[in-house]
Amino acid sequence: MDTNNPVTASNTLSKVNPPKRLIALLVFLVLISVTGLIMKQGVLFCILTLFMVLAIIGKQKAGLIMLRVYTSLQLAIVSMLPLVLYDPENLASSFAIGSFNAQVPDWIIFSILILLAIVQVWIAFTRKVGQYFNREVNLNIMR
C-alpha cells in the first residue's frame, strides 16, 4: 500500500476503530441519558449528552473536548457531594428496585458515584481515545 498517496493515507486513517473502553463509556452515557429522558429528569442535560455522544461517534475534535470537560466536571461535582449533602441525622438512604427495598449507607453510594466518575475520567484521557479523534476537523459538531 502506498502511504505517500493522500487518498490512500486518508482512507486508512478513517478506518480506525474506536477503543473498546470508549464504546463502553458511550453505551453507559446513552443508557443514562435515555433513562433521564424517560424519567423526565434533567431533559436538557440528557439531550446535550446525546449530542456529545454523536460528536464522539463522528470523531469530531469538539466531541473529545466535550467528553474531557464533561467527565472532569462530573468528577469535581460528585466529589463535592458528600460535603454538600452531609446530614448527620440521615446516615442511610433507602432505595427500591421493584419489590426489593434496601437501606444503604450514604458513604457507599458516594463511593460508587466517585468511582464511576474516576473511571470515566480515566477513559476520556487515555491515549487511545485521543488518537481515535480526527485532529483536522474543526470544532463544529454539526458538520
Short mmCIF file of C-alpha atoms in Angstrom, two decimals:
data_model
loop_
_atom_site.label_atom_id
_atom_site.label_comp_id
_atom_site.label_asym_id
_atom_site.label_seq_id
_atom_site.Cartn_x
_atom_site.Cartn_y
_atom_site.Cartn_z
CA MET A 1 0.00 0.00 0.00
CA ASP A 2 1.27 3.46 -0.87
CA THR A 3 1.30 5.65 2.24
CA ASN A 4 2.55 8.67 0.29
CA ASN A 5 -0.71 8.85 -1.65
CA PRO A 6 -3.01 11.25 0.28
CA VAL A 7 -6.17 9.40 -0.77
CA THR A 8 -4.87 6.05 0.50
CA ALA A 9 -3.47 7.59 3.67
CA SER A 10 -6.78 9.30 4.48
CA ASN A 11 -8.71 6.07 3.87
CA THR A 12 -6.51 4.16 6.30
CA LEU A 13 -6.84 6.90 8.90
CA SER A 14 -10.62 6.99 8.65
CA LYS A 15 -10.91 3.23 9.26
CA VAL A 16 -9.55 3.46 12.81
CA ASN A 17 -11.88 1.55 15.11
CA PRO A 18 -12.93 3.19 18.37
CA PRO A 19 -11.32 1.78 21.52
CA LYS A 20 -13.47 -0.70 23.44
CA ARG A 21 -13.28 1.47 26.55
CA LEU A 22 -14.75 4.38 24.62
CA ILE A 23 -17.55 2.20 23.26
CA ALA A 24 -18.38 1.04 26.80
CA LEU A 25 -18.39 4.65 28.04
CA LEU A 26 -20.64 5.75 25.18
CA VAL A 27 -23.08 2.92 25.88
CA PHE A 28 -23.13 3.95 29.55
CA LEU A 29 -23.74 7.62 28.65
CA VAL A 30 -26.54 6.71 26.23
CA LEU A 31 -28.23 4.47 28.81
CA ILE A 32 -28.03 7.15 31.49
CA SER A 33 -29.33 9.82 29.09
CA VAL A 34 -32.22 7.72 27.82
CA THR A 35 -33.14 6.83 31.40
CA GLY A 36 -33.10 10.52 32.29
CA LEU A 37 -35.32 11.33 29.32
CA ILE A 38 -37.78 8.60 30.24
CA MET A 39 -37.90 9.72 33.88
CA LYS A 40 -38.03 13.40 32.80
CA GLN A 41 -35.03 14.28 34.98
CA GLY A 42 -32.60 16.81 33.52
CA VAL A 43 -34.02 16.55 29.99
CA LEU A 44 -31.84 19.31 28.51
CA PHE A 45 -28.72 17.82 30.08
CA CYS A 46 -29.62 14.39 28.67
CA ILE A 47 -30.17 15.81 25.19
CA LEU A 48 -26.81 17.60 25.31
CA THR A 49 -25.14 14.37 26.43
CA LEU A 50 -26.65 12.56 23.44
CA PHE A 51 -25.33 15.30 21.12
CA MET A 52 -21.91 14.83 22.70
CA VAL A 53 -22.13 11.09 22.01
CA LEU A 54 -22.97 11.82 18.36
CA ALA A 55 -19.96 14.13 18.11
CA ILE A 56 -17.75 11.42 19.61
CA ILE A 57 -19.05 8.82 17.15
CA GLY A 58 -18.29 11.28 14.33
CA LYS A 59 -14.66 11.60 15.55
CA GLN A 60 -15.10 15.35 16.00
CA LYS A 61 -12.40 17.15 17.95
CA ALA A 62 -15.20 19.03 19.71
CA GLY A 63 -16.53 15.67 20.93
CA LEU A 64 -13.19 14.87 22.56
CA ILE A 65 -13.05 18.27 24.23
CA MET A 66 -16.65 17.99 25.43
CA LEU A 67 -16.03 14.46 26.75
CA ARG A 68 -12.98 15.54 28.72
CA VAL A 69 -14.66 18.63 30.18
CA TYR A 70 -17.85 16.66 30.91
CA THR A 71 -16.05 13.91 32.80
CA SER A 72 -13.77 16.31 34.69
CA LEU A 73 -16.69 18.46 35.84
CA GLN A 74 -18.65 15.36 36.78
CA LEU A 75 -15.77 14.13 38.95
CA ALA A 76 -15.48 17.52 40.64
CA ILE A 77 -19.21 17.75 41.35
CA VAL A 78 -19.56 14.15 42.54
CA SER A 79 -16.52 14.56 44.80
CA MET A 80 -18.17 17.55 46.47
CA LEU A 81 -21.49 15.75 47.06
CA PRO A 82 -20.51 14.27 50.46
CA LEU A 83 -19.71 17.77 51.74
CA VAL A 84 -22.81 19.40 50.27
CA LEU A 85 -25.27 16.69 51.28
CA TYR A 86 -23.79 15.88 54.69
CA ASP A 87 -26.59 15.26 57.17
CA PRO A 88 -25.61 13.60 60.45
CA GLU A 89 -29.20 12.58 61.19
CA ASN A 90 -29.68 10.76 57.88
CA LEU A 91 -26.80 8.30 57.56
CA ALA A 92 -28.61 5.79 55.34
CA SER A 93 -30.51 6.20 52.11
CA SER A 94 -33.31 3.91 51.13
CA PHE A 95 -33.96 2.84 47.58
CA ALA A 96 -36.35 0.44 45.91
CA ILE A 97 -35.89 -1.64 42.80
CA GLY A 98 -39.16 -3.36 42.09
CA SER A 99 -40.19 -5.13 45.28
CA PHE A 100 -36.64 -5.01 46.68
CA ASN A 101 -36.16 -2.32 49.33
CA ALA A 102 -32.82 -1.62 50.98
CA GLN A 103 -31.15 0.78 53.36
CA VAL A 104 -27.68 1.66 52.10
CA PRO A 105 -25.24 3.93 53.95
CA ASP A 106 -24.55 7.21 52.17
CA TRP A 107 -20.80 6.60 52.05
CA ILE A 108 -21.35 3.52 49.87
CA ILE A 109 -23.47 5.46 47.40
CA PHE A 110 -20.95 8.33 47.28
CA SER A 111 -18.07 5.87 46.88
CA ILE A 112 -19.74 4.19 43.92
CA LEU A 113 -20.51 7.55 42.26
CA ILE A 114 -16.95 8.81 42.74
CA LEU A 115 -15.51 5.53 41.45
CA LEU A 116 -17.69 5.73 38.32
CA ALA A 117 -16.58 9.31 37.73
CA ILE A 118 -12.89 8.36 38.13
CA VAL A 119 -13.29 5.54 35.59
CA GLN A 120 -14.94 7.96 33.14
CA VAL A 121 -12.10 10.47 33.51
CA TRP A 122 -9.53 7.70 33.04
CA ILE A 123 -11.24 6.58 29.82
CA ALA A 124 -11.57 10.15 28.49
CA PHE A 125 -7.87 10.93 28.97
CA THR A 126 -6.48 7.63 27.65
CA ARG A 127 -4.07 7.97 24.72
CA LYS A 128 -6.01 5.51 22.54
CA VAL A 129 -9.17 7.55 22.95
CA GLY A 130 -7.32 10.74 21.99
CA GLN A 131 -5.85 9.08 18.90
CA TYR A 132 -9.30 7.96 17.74
CA PHE A 133 -10.41 11.53 17.01
CA ASN A 134 -9.64 13.37 13.79
CA ARG A 135 -7.49 16.35 14.72
CA GLU A 136 -8.00 18.17 11.40
CA VAL A 137 -11.75 18.58 11.86
CA ASN A 138 -12.80 21.96 13.24
CA LEU A 139 -14.87 22.44 16.39
CA ASN A 140 -18.22 22.50 14.59
CA ILE A 141 -20.14 19.50 15.96
CA MET A 142 -22.98 19.89 13.47
CA ARG A 143 -20.76 19.37 10.43
#
